[in-house]
XYZ file of C-alpha atoms in Angstrom:
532
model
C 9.506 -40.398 -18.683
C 13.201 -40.285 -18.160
C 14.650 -43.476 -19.075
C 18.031 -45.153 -18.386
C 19.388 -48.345 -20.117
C 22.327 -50.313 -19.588
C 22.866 -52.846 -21.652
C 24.479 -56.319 -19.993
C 24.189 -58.412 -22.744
C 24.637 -58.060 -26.955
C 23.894 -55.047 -28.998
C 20.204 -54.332 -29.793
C 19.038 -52.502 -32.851
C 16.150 -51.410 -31.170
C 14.333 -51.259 -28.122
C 10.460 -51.652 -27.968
C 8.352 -50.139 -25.243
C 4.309 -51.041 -24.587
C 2.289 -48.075 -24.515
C -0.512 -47.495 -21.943
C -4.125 -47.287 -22.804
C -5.444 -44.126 -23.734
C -2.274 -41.776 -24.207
C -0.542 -40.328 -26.851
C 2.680 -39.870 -27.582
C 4.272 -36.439 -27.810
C 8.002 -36.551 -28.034
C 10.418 -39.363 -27.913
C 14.105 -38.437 -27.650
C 17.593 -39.177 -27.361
C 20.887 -39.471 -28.371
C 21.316 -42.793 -29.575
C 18.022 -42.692 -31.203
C 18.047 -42.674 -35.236
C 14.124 -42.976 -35.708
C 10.994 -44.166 -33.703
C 7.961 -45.943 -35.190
C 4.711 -47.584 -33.484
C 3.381 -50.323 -34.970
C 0.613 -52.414 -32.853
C -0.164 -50.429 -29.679
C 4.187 -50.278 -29.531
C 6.695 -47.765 -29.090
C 9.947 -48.432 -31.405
C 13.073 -46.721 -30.543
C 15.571 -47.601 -33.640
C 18.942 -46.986 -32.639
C 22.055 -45.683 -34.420
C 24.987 -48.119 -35.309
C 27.968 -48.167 -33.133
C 25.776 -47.206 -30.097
C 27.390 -47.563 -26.721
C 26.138 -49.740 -23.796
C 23.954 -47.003 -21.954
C 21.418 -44.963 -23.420
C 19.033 -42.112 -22.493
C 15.741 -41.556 -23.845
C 13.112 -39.193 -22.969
C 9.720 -40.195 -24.016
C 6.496 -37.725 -23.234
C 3.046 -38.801 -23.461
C -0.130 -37.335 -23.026
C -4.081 -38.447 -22.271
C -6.901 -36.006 -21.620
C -9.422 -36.382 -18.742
C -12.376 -34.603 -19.869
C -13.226 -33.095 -16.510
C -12.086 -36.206 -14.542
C -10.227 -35.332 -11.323
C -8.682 -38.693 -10.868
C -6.202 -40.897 -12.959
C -3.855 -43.905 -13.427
C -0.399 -42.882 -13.832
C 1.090 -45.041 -16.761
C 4.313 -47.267 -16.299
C 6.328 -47.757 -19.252
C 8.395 -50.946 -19.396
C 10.786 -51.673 -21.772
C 10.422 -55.662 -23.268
C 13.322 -58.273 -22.830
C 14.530 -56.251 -19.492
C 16.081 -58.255 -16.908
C 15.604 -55.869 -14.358
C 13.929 -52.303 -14.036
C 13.974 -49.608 -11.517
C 12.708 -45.809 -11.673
C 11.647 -42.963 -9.454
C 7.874 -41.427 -10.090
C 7.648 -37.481 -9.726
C 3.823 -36.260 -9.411
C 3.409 -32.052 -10.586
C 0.910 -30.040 -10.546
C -0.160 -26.602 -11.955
C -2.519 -24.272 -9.635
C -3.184 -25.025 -6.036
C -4.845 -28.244 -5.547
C -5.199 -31.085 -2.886
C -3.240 -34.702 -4.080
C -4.363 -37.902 -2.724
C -1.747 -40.437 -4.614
C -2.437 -44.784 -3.752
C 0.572 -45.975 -4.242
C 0.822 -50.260 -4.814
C 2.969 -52.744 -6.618
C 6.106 -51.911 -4.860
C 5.474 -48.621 -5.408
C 7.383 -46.570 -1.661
C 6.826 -43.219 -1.799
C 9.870 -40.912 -1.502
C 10.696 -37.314 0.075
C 11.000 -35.107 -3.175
C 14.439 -34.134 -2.019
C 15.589 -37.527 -2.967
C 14.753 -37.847 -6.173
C 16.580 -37.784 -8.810
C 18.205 -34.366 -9.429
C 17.701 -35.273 -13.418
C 14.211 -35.656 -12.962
C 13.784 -32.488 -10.503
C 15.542 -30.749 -13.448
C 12.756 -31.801 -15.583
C 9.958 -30.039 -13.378
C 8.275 -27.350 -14.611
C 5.409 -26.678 -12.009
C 4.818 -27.365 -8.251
C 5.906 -30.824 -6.843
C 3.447 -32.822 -5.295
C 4.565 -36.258 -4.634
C 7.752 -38.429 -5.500
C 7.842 -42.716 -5.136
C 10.387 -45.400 -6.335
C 9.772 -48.792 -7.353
C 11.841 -51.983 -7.722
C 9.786 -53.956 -10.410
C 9.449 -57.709 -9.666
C 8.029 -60.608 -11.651
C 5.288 -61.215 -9.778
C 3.783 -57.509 -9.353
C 3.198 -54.079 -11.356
C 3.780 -50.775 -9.923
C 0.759 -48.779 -9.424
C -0.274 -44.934 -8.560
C -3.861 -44.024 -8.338
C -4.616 -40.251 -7.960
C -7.214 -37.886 -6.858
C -7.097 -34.184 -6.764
C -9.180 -31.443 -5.403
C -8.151 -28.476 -7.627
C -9.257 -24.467 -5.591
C -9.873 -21.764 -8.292
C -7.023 -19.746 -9.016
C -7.459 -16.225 -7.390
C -5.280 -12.998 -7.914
C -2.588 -11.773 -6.340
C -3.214 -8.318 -4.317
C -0.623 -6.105 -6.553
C -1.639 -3.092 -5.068
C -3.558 -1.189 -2.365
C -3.776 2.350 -1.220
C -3.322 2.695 2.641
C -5.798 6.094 2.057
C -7.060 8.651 -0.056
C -7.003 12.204 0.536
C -8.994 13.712 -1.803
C -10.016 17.591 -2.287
C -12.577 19.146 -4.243
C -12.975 22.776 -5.019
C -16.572 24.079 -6.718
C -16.970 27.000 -8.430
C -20.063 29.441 -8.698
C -20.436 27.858 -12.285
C -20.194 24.610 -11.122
C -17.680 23.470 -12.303
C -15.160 21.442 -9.995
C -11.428 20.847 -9.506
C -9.810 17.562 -7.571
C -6.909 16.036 -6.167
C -6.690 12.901 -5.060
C -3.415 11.552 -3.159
C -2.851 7.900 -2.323
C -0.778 6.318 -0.275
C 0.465 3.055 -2.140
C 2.024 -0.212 -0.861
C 2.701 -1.570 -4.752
C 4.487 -5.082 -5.345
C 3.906 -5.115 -9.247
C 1.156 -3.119 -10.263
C 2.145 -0.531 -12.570
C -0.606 1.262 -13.730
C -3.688 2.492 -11.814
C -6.688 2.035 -13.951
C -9.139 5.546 -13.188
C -13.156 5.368 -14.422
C -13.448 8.986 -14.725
C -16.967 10.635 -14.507
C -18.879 11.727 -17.863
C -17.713 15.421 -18.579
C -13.930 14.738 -16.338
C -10.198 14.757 -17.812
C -7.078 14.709 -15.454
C -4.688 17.620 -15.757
C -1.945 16.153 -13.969
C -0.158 13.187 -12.221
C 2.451 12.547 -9.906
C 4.366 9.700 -8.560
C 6.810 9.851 -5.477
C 6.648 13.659 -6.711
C 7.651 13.931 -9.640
C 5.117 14.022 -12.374
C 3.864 11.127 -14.698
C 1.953 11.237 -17.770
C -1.436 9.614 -17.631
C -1.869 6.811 -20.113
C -5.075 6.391 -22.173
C -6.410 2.807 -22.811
C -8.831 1.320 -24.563
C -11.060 0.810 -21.629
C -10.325 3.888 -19.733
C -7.625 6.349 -18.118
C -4.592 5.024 -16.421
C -2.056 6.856 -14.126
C 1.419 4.965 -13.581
C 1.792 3.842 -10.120
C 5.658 3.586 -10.951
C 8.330 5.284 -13.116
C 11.869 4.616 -14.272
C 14.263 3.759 -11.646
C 11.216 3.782 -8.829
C 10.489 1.179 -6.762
C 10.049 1.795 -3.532
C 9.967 -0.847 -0.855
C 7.754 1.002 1.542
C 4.666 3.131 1.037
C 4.874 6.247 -1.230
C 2.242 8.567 -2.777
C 0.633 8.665 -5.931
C -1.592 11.923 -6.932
C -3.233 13.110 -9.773
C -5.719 16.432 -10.411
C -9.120 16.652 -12.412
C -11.176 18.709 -13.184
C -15.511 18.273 -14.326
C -17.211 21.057 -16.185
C -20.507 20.760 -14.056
C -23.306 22.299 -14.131
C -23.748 26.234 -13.042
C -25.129 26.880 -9.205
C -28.589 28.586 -9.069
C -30.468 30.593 -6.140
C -31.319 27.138 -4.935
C -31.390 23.122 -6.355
C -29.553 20.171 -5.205
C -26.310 19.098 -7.190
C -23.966 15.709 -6.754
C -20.120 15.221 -7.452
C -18.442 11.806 -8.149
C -14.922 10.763 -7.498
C -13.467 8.112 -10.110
C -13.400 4.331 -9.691
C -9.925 2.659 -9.236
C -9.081 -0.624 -8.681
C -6.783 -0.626 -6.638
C -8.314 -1.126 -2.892
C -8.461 1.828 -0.529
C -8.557 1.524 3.194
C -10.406 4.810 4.265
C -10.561 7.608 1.509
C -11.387 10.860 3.534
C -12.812 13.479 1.028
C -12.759 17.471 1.342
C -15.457 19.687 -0.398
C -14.745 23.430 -0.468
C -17.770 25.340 -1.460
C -18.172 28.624 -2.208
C -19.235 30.676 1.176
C -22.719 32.292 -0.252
C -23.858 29.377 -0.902
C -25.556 27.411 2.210
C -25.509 23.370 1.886
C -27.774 20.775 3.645
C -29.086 17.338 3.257
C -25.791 15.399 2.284
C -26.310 11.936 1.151
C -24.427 9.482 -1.072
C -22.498 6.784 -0.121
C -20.511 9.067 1.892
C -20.413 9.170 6.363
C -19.709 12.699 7.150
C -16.932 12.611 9.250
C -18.087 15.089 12.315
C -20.256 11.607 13.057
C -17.373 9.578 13.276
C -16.435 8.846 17.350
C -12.705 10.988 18.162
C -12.365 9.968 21.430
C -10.692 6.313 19.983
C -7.708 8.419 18.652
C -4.371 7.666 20.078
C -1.108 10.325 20.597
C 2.061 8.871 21.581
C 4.049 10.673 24.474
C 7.680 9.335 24.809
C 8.725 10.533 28.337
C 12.115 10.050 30.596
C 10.791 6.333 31.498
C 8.643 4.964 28.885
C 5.867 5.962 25.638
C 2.603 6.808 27.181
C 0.001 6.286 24.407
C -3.024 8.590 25.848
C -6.488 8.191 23.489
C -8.872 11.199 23.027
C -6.172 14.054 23.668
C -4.148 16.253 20.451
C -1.052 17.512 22.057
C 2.188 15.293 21.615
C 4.936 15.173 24.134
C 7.909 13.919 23.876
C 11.388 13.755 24.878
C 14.209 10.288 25.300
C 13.469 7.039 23.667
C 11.457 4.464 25.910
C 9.796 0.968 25.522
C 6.699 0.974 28.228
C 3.265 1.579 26.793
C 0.117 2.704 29.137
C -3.331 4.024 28.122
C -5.257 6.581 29.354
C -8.521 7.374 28.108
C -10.770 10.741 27.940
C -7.267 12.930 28.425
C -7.501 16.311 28.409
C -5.110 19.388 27.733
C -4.630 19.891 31.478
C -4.506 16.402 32.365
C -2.053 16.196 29.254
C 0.167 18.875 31.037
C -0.135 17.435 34.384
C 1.701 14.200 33.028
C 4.645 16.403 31.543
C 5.335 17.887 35.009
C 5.284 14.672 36.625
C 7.539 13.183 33.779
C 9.993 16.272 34.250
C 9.950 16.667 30.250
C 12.132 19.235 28.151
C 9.112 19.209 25.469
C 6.142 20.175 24.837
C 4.376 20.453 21.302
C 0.996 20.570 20.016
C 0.374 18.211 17.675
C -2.611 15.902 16.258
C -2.810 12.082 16.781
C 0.069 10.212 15.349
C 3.282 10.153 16.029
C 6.641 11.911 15.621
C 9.300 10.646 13.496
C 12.705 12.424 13.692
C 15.653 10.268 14.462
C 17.217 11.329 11.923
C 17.976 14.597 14.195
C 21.898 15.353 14.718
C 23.269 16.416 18.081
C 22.703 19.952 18.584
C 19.807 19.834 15.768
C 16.351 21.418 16.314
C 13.095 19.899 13.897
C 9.865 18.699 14.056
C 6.678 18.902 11.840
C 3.483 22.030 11.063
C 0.066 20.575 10.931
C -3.318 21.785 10.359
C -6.090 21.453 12.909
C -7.068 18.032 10.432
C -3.376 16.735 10.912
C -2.585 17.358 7.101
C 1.053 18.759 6.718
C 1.673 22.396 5.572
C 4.629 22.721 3.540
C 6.052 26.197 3.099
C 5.563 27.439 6.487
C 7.711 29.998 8.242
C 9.453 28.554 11.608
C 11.852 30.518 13.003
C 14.496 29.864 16.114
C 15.793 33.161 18.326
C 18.033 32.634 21.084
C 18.356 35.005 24.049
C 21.836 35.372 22.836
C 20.885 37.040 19.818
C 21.450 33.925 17.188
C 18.436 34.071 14.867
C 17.711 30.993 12.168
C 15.250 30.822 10.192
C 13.634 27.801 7.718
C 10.366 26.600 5.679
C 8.640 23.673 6.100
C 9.503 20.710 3.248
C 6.423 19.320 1.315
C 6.643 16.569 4.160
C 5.763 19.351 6.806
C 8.970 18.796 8.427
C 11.704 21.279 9.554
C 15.409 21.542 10.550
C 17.573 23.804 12.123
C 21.129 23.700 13.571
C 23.865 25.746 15.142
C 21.713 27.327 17.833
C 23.998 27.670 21.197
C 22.793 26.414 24.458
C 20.090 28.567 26.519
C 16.459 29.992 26.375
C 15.330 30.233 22.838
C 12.603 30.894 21.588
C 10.905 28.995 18.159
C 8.255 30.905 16.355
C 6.021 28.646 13.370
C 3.193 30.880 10.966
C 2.245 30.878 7.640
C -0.798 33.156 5.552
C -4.309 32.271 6.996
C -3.485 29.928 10.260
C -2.336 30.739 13.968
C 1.128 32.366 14.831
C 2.468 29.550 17.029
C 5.317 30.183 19.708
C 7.383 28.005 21.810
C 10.373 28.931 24.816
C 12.742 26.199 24.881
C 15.807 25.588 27.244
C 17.917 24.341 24.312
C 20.686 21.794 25.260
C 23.143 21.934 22.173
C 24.202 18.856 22.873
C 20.950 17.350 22.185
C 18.615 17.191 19.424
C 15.386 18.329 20.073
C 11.791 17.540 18.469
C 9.301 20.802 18.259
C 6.393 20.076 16.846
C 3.224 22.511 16.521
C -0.426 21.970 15.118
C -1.232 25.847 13.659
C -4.994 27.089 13.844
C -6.633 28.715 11.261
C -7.657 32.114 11.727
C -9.492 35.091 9.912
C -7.361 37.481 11.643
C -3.394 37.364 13.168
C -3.335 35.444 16.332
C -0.500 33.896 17.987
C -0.587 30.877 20.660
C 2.692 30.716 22.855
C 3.755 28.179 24.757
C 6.209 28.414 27.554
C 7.816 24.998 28.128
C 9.329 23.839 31.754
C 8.248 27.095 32.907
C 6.164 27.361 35.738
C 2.290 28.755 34.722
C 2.883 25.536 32.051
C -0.580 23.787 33.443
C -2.251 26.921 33.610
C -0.969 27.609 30.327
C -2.424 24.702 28.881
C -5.675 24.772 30.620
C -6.432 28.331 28.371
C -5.254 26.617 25.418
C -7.796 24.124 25.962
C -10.566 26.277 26.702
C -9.391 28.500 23.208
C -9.645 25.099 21.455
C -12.704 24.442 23.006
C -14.258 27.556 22.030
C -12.843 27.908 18.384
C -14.315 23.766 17.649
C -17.139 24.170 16.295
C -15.943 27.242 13.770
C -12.840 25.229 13.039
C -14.811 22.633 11.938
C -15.810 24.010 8.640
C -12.475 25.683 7.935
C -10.684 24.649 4.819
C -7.129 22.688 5.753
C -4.017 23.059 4.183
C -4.983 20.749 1.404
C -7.317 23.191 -0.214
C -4.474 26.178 0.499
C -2.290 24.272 -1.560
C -4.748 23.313 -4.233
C -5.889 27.087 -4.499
C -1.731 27.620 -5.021
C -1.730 25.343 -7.293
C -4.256 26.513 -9.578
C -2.811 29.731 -10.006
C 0.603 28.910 -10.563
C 1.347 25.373 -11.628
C -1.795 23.713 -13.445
C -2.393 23.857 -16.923
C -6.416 25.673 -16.186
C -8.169 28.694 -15.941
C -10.583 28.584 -13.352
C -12.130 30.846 -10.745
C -11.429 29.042 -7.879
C -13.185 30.416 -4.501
C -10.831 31.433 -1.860
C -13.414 32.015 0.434
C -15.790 29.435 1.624
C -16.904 26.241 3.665
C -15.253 23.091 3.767
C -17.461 20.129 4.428
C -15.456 16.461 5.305
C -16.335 13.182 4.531
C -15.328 9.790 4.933
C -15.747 5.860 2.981
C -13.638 2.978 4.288
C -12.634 0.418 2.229
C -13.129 1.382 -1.703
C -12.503 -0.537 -4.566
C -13.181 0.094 -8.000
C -16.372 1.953 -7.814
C -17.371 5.308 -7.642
C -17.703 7.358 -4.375
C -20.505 10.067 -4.536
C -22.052 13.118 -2.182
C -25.176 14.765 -2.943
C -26.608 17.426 -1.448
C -28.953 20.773 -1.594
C -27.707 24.362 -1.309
C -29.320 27.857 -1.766
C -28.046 31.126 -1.519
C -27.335 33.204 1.498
């Protein structure tokens, strides 16, 4: 209670206040106050000599209510006053429902005219204000009920996905990254239940590495560092490694990927295996992803009058900026094509589901992005640009998949993408230099040096495209089992960056998987095997 007094009349010594049944008095304040007593069921305020006319006090009192969800709100008043007014401000801590009777003269206010002084005094939510006008013949009166909801937490952290790879060894033993990407408000540690037999080598954040953390209940990789904190998603990655057990002839064998609590969308796991050794039977709590529907996927193609979003098909094409949207479903390569003729577009790259993000592009600029046949980004491949008029430039791919190139004059050109173990892919441009232009190509991999050309605005383009699609068509079902660029640049990774020695397979099978929403248990995948 915040208290104002003017006096009218004399000079008191002391004012005396009635306390309300049941509370207790916690603090009594002010600056004109020497001492306070309570004597009887009284509050005594003994005042200093010389004190002015108008005094301040605040008095705090307190009452429990042993479970109760309803109470009386007490009304001080102060004895011998010839006239008392005051403002009421109801708080509460947690969410709750208020339902505040109000009688006595009691008119309940909007909180934004209260008094400022009492505002000031708030310390949790405001639920209700009132003022009051006390008059001889009635006493103010507030009667509350509440309806308090259980607190819940606050969703720090989740993980949009997971991209997790595992390679096995012949002796069992296994070695795994897992990359998340994070939308994080406050979180700043992820908390990791590691398998029996498991220790993490490494850990990154926003690429640069971290150093895990152990607690007392477990592992914990930072989700954030010094001077990071990124407003949009970023990615979080760290490596393990489990001793296992060593393969025989023939048996069945399980691996486990930690617990984290943070929530994860879909985690989509990888499993390299070594190649004479044939697997069957895989169970856990795992969907293998070649039973997942593809027709549902959608590829963006930004043409001359609007985006076309076409489901089911894996080129992209794209050219100017538009706003219209239409769907088509069950496109294929040909039918794909057909659209870029009618559209009159300068582009044409192969490229997975998703879409294209290069504004960034200067005039006169050429870019665009490398992807594997799963739509994972390959860093470090070769892409290079040769003009008919002899100008040659050549880049690598960033560890985003992306690459630029500029000063290449106007004309035919011709772009060339490859790296070690995919698909040589080509492309013949008419390159405005004006312009810049978005290349894009998704490389295959291959046992042996192929290339896959692609002659843009020329005129064989459909029937171009139509062999394309029957060489994808052909080269599914053994593509389907090839590793992706993610266990390329694991196997890399091994040998010259992480602190282990271990006889990682380069040759082999790669088997995917796929668990939507995860959180904070462990995802497993058993299965048998025997040797070829």
């Amino acid at each position: 209670m915040l208290a104002d007094i003017t006096v009218v009349q004399g000079e008191p010594s002391q004012f005396v206040v009635d306390l309300p049944k049941g509370y207790e008095i916690t603090g009594a304040a002010g600056a004109t106050v020497e001492s306070i007593g309570f004597p009887g069921n009284t509050l005594v305020l003994h005042l200093t000599s010389g004190t002015p006319r108008s005094h301040q006090f605040l008095i705090s009192m307190e009452r429990p209510l042993e479970g109760s969800a309803k109470a009386d709100t007490p009304f001080l008043s102060f004895k011998d006053a010839q006239r008392e007014t005051g403002e009421v401000l109801v708080e509460g801590t947690g969410a709750m429902e208020l339902t505040a009777t109000e009688g006595g003269g009691l008119k309940r206010l909007d909180m934004k005219e209260i008094s400022p002084y009492l505002r000031g005094l708030s310390r949790f939510p405001m639920q209700a204000a009132f003022r009051y006008h006390r008059q001889p013949a009635e006493t103010p009166s507030l009667a509350m009920q509440w309806v308090r909801f259980p607190d819940s937490n606050v969703l720090a952290a989740v993980a949009e996905r997971a991209m997790v790879t595992t390679l096995v060894t012949t002796e069992g033993r296994s070695l795994t990254e897992v990359k998340l990407t994070v939308r994080n408000q406050a979180q700043p540690f992820l908390k990791v239940g590691l398998p029996a037999g498991t220790n993490i080598l490494t850990a990154e954040v926003g690429g640069e590495k971290v150093k895990p953390v152990q607690g007392a209940d477990g592992i914990r990789v930072p989700l954030l560092r010094p001077g990071f904190r990124p407003p949009d998603a970023y990615e979080v990655s760290f490596v393990f490694m489990h001793s296992g057990a060593p393969f025989a002839r023939k048996g069945g064998s399980d691996l486990s990927l930690p617990s984290m609590d943070i929530p994860i969308s879909v985690m989509q796991w990888e499993l390299f295996l070594p190649e004479q050794y044939k697997v069957k039977d895989f169970g856990g709590d795992v969907i293998e992803a070649r039973l997942l529907p593809t027709s549902g996927q959608v590829v963006n193609m930004v043409t001359k009058s609007g985006t076309v979003s076409v489901t089911g098909a894996a080129p992209l094409i794209e050219t100017s900026q538009g706003q219209i949207t239409n769907t088509f479903s069950g496109t294929t390569l040909s039918t794909f094509a057909a659209i870029a003729e009618n559209e009159g577009l300068d582009t044409l790259a192969l490229f997975t589901p998703g879409v294209v993000n290069l504004d960034s592009l200067q005039p006169g600029e050429i870019g665009g992005f490398i992807v594997d046949p799963q739509g994972a980004v390959i860093p470090g491949a070769q892409v290079t640009v040769r003009s008919d008029s002899g100008i040659i430039r050549q880049t690598v791919t960033d560890e985003a998949g992306r690459w630029v190139v500029s000063g290449v004059p106007a004309g035919r050109a011709r772009i060339e993408a490859s790296v070690n173990g995919f698909r040589t892919a080509e492309a013949t441009i008419n390159h405005d230099a004006s312009k810049p232009a978005h290349y894009s190509f998704n490389l295959s991999l291959a046992s042996v040096s192929e290339t896959v050309t692609v002659e843009v605005n020329g005129k064989d383009e459909k029937r171009r495209s139509e062999s394309i699609e029957r060489d994808l068509a052909k080269n599914q079902a053994a593509m389907q089992n090839n590793a992706s660029a993610n266990v390329l640049n694991l196997q890399r990774r091994v040998a010259g960056v992480l602190p282990v020695r271990i006889e990682v397979p380069h040759a082999g099978t790669s088997y995917r998987f796929v668990r939507p929403l995860v959180l904070d248990e462990e995802t497993k995948v058993t299965f048998n095997y025997k040797s070829k």
